[in-house]
Coordinates of N, CA, C and O in Angstrom, one line a residue:
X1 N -23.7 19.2 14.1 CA -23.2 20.4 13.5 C -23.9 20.7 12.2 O -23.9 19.9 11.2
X2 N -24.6 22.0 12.2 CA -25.0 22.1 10.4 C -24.2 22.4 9.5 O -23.2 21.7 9.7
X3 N -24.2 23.0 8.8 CA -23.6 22.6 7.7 C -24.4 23.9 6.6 O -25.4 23.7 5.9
X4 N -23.4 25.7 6.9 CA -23.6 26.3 6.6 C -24.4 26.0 4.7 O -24.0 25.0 4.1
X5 N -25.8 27.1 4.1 CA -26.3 26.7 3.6 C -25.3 27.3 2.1 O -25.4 26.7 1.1
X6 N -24.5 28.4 2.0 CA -23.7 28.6 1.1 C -21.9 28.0 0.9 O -20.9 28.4 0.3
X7 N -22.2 26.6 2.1 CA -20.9 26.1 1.9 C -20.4 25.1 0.4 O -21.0 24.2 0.0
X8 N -19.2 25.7 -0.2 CA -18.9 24.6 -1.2 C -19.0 23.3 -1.1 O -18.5 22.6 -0.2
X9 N -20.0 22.7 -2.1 CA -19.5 21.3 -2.3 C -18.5 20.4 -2.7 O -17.9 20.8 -3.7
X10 N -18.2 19.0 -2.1 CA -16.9 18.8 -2.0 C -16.9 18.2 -3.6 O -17.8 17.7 -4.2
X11 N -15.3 18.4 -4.1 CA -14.9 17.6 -5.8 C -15.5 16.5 -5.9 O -15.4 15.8 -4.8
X12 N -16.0 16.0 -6.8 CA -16.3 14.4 -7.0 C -15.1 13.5 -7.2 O -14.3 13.8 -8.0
X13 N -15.0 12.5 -6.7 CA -14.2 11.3 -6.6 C -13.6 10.9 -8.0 O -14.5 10.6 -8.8
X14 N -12.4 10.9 -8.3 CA -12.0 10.5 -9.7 C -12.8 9.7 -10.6 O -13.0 8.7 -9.9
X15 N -13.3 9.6 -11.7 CA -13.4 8.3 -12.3 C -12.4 7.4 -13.4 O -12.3 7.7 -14.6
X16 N -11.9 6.5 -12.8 CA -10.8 6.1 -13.7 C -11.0 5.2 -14.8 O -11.7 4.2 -14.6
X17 N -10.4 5.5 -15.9 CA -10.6 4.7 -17.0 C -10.6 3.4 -17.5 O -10.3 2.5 -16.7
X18 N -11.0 3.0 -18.7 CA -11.3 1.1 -18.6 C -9.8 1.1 -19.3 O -9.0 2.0 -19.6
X19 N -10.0 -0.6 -19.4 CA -8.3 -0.5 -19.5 C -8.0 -0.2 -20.8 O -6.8 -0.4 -21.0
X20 N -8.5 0.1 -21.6 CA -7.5 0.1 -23.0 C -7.5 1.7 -23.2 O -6.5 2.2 -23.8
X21 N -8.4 2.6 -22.8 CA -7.9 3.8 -22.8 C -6.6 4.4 -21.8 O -5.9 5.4 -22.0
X22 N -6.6 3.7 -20.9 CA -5.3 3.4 -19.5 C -4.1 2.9 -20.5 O -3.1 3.7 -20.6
X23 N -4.0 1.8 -21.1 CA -3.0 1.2 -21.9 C -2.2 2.3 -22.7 O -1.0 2.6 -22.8
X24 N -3.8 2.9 -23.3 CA -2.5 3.8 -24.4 C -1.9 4.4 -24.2 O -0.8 4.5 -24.6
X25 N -2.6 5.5 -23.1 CA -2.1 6.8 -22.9 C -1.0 6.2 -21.4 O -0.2 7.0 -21.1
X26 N -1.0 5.5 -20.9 CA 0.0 5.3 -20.2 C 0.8 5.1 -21.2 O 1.6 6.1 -21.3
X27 N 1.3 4.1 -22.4 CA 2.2 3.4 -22.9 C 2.7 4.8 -23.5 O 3.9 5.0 -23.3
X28 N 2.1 5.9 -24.4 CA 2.9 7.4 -24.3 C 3.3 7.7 -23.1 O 4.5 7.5 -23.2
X29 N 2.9 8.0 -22.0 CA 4.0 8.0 -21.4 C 5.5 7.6 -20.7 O 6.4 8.2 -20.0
X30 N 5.3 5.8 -21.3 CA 6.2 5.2 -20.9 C 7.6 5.4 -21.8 O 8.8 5.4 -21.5
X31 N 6.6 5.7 -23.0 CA 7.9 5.8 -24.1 C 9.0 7.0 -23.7 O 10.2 6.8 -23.4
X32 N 7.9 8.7 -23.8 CA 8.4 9.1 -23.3 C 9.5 9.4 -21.8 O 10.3 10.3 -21.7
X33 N 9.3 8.4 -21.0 CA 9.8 8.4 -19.8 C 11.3 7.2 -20.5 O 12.5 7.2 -20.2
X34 N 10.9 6.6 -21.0 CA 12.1 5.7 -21.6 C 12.5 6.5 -21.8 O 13.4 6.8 -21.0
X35 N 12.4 7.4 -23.0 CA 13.4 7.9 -23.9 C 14.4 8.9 -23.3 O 15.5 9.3 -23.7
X36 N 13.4 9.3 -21.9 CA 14.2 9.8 -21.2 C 15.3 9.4 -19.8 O 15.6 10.0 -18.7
X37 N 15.5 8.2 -20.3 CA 16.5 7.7 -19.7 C 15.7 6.8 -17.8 O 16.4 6.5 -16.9
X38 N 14.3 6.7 -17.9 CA 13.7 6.2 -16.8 C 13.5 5.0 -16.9 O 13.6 4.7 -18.1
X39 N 13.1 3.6 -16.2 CA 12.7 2.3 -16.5 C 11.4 2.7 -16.5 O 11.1 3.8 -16.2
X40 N 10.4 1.7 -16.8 CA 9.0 1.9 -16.7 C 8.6 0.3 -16.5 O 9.4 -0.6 -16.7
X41 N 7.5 0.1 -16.0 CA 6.5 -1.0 -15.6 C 5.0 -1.1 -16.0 O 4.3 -0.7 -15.0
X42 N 4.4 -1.4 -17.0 CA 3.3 -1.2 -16.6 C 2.3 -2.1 -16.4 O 2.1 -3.1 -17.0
X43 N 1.6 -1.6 -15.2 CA 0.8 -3.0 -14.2 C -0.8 -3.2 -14.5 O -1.7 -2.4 -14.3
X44 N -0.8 -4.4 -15.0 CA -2.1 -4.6 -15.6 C -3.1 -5.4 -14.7 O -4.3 -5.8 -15.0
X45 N -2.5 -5.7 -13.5 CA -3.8 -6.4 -12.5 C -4.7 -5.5 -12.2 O -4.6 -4.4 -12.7
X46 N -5.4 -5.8 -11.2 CA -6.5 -5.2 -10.5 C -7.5 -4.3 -11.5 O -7.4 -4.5 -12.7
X47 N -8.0 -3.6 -11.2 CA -9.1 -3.0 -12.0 C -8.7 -1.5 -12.4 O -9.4 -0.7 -13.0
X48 N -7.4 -1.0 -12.0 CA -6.8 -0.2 -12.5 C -5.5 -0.5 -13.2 O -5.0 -1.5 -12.7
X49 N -4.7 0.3 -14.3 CA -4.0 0.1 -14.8 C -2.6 1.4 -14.4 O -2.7 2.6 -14.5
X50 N -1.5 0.5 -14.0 CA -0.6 1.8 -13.5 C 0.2 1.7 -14.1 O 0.3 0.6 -14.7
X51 N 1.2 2.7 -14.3 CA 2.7 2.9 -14.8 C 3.6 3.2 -14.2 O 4.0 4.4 -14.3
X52 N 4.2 2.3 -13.3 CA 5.6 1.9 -12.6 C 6.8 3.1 -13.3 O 7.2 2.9 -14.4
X53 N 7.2 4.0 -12.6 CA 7.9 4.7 -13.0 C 9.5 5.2 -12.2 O 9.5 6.4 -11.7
X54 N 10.7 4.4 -12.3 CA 12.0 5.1 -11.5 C 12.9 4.5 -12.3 O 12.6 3.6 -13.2
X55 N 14.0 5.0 -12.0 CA 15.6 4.7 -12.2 C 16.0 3.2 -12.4 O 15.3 2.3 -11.9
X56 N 17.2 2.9 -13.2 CA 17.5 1.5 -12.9 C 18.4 1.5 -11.8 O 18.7 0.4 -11.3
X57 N 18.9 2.5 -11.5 CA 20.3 2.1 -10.3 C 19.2 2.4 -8.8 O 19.8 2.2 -7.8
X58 N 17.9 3.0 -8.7 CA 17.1 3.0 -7.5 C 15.5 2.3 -8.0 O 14.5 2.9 -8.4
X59 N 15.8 1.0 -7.7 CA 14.6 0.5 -8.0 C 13.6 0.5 -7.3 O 12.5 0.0 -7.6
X60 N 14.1 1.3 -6.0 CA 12.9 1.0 -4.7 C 12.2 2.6 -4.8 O 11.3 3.2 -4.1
X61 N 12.8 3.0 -5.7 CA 12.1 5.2 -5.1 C 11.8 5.0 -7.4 O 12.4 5.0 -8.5
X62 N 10.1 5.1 -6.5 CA 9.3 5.7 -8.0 C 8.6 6.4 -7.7 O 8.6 7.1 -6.7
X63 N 7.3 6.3 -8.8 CA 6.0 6.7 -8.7 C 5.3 5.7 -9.8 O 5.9 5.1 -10.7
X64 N 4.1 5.7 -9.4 CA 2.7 4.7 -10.2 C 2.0 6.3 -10.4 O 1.9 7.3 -9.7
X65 N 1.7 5.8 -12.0 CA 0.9 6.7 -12.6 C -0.6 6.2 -13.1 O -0.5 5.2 -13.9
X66 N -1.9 6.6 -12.9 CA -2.9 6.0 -13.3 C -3.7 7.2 -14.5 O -3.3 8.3 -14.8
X67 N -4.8 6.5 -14.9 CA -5.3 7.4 -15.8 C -7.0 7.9 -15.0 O -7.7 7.1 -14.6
X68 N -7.4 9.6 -15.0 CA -8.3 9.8 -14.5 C -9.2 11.0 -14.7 O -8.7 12.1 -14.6
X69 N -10.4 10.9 -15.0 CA -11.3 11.4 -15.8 C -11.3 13.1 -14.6 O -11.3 13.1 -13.4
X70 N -11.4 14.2 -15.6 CA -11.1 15.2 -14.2 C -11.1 16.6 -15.2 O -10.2 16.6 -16.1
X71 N -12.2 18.0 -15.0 CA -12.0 19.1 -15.3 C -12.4 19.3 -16.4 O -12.7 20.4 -16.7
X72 N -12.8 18.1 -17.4 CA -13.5 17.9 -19.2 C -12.3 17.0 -19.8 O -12.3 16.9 -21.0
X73 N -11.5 16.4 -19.2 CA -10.2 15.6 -19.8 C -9.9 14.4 -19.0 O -10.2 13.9 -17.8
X74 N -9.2 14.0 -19.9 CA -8.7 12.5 -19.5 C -7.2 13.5 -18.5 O -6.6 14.4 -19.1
X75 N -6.8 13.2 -17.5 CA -5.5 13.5 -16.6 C -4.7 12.3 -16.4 O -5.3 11.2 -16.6
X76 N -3.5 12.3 -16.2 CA -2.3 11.4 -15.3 C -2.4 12.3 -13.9 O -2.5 13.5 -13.7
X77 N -2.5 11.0 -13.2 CA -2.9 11.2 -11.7 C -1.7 10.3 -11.0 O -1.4 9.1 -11.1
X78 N -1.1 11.2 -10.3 CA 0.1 10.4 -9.6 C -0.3 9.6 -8.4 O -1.4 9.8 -7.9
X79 N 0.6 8.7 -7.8 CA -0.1 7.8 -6.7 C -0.3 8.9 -5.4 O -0.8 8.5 -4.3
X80 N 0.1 10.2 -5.6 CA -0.1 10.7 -4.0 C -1.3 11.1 -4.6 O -1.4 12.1 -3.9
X81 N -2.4 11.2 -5.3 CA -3.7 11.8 -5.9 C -3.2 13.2 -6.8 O -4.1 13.9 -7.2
X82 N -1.5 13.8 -7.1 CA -1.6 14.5 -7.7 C -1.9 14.8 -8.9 O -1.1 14.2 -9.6
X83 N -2.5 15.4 -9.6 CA -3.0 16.0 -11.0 C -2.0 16.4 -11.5 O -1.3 17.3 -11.0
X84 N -1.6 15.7 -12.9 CA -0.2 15.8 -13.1 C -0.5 16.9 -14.4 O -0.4 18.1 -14.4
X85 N -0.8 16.2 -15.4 CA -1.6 17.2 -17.0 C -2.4 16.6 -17.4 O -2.4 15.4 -17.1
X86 N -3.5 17.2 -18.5 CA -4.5 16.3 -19.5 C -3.8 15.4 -20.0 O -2.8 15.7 -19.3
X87 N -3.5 14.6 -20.5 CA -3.0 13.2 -21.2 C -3.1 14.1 -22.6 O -2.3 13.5 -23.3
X88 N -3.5 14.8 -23.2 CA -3.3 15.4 -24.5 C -1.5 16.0 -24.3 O -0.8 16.4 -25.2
X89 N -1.2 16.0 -23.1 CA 0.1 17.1 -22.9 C 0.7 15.8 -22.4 O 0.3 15.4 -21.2
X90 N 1.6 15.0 -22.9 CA 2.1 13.7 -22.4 C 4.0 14.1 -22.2 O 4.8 13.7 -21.3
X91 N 4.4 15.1 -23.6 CA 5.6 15.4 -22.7 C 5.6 16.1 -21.3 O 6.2 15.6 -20.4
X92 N 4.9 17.0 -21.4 CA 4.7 17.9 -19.8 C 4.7 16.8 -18.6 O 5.2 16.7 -17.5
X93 N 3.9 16.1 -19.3 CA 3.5 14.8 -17.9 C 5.1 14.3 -17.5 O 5.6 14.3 -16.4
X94 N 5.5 14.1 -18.8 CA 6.9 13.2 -18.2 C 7.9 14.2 -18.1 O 9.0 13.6 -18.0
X95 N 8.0 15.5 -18.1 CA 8.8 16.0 -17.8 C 8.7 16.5 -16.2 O 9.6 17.0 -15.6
X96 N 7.6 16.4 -15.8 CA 6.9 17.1 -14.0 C 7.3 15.8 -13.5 O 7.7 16.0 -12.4
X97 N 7.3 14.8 -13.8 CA 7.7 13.3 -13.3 C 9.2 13.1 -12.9 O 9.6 12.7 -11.8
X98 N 10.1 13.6 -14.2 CA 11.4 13.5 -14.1 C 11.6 14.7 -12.8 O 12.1 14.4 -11.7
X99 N 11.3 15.6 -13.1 CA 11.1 16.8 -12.1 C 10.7 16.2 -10.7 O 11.4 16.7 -9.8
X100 N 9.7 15.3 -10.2 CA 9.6 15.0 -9.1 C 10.3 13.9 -8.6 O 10.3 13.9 -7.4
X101 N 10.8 13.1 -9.1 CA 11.6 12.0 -9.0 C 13.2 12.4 -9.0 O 13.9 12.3 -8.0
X102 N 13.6 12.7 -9.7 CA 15.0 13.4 -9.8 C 16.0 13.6 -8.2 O 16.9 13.0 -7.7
X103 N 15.2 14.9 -7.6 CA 15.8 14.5 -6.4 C 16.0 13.6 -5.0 O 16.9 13.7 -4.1
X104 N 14.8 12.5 -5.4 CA 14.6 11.9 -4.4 C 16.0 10.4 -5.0 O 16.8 9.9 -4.2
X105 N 15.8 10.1 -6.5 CA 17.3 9.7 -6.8 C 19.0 10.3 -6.3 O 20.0 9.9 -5.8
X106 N 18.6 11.2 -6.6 CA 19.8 12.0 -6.0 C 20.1 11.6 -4.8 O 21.1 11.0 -4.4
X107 N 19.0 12.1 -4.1 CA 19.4 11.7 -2.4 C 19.9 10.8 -2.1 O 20.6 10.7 -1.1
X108 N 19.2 9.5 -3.2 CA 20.2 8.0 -2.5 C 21.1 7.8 -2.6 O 21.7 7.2 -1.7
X109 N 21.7 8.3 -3.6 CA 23.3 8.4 -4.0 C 24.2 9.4 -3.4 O 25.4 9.4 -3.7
X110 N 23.8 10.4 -2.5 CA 24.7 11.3 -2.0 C 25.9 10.4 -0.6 O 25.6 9.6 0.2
X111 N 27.1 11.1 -0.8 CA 27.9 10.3 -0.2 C 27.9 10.7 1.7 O 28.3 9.8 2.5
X112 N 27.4 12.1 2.1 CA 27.4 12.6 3.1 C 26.1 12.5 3.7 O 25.9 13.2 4.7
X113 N 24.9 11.5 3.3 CA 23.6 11.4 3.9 C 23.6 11.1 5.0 O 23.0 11.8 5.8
X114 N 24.4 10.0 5.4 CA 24.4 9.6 6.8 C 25.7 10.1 7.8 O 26.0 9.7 9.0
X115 N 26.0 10.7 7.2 CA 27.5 11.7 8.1 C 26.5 13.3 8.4 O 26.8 14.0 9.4
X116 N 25.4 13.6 7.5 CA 24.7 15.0 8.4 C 23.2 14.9 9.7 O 22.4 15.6 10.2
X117 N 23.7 13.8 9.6 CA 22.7 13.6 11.1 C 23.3 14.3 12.5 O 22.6 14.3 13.5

């Protein structure tokens, strides 16, 4: 198959940060996400650096947040590959967080989950 000659080329592959630029700007976001009432983790093996992010009463439903070079800025990049904000915007970050996490807490605790099947 060719491969029309005015077709877009595909985005380039994240580049993720070394660890002490990962450290900080995750550790703003951890604070923030503390302060707003979230547990945080943050995981320093392997060659990337994440930020373990849920509830203390649902410890199994989070998100890992990593740090990733993208658009002329440093981003928080969620574990599904979402582009969360520049890392200059660290409340926004942790507020689209609490925003995506929020309901999926909820849902565990609803008392009629398994009575609307």
């Amino acid at each position: 198959m060719l491969i029309p000659p005015n077709a877009p080329t595909a985005p380039p592959l994240p580049t993720y940060s070394g660890p002490w630029r990962a450290r900080w700007h995750l550790t703003l976001l951890a604070l923030m996400m503390r302060r707003d009432g979230w547990k945080t983790q943050l995981r320093t093996t392997g060659s990337r650096r994440l930020l373990r992010i849920y509830s203390k009463c649902t410890p199994t439903i989070g998100e890992s947040v990593s740090i990733a070079w993208g658009d002329g800025a440093w981003w928080y990049q969620s574990s599904t590959g979402l582009w969360l904000t520049p890392c200059r915007r660290v409340e926004l970050a942790a507020d689209k967080l609490a925003i995506l996490l929020t309901p999926w807490v909820s849902a565990a605790f609803d008392p009629l989950r398994d009575e609307q099947q």
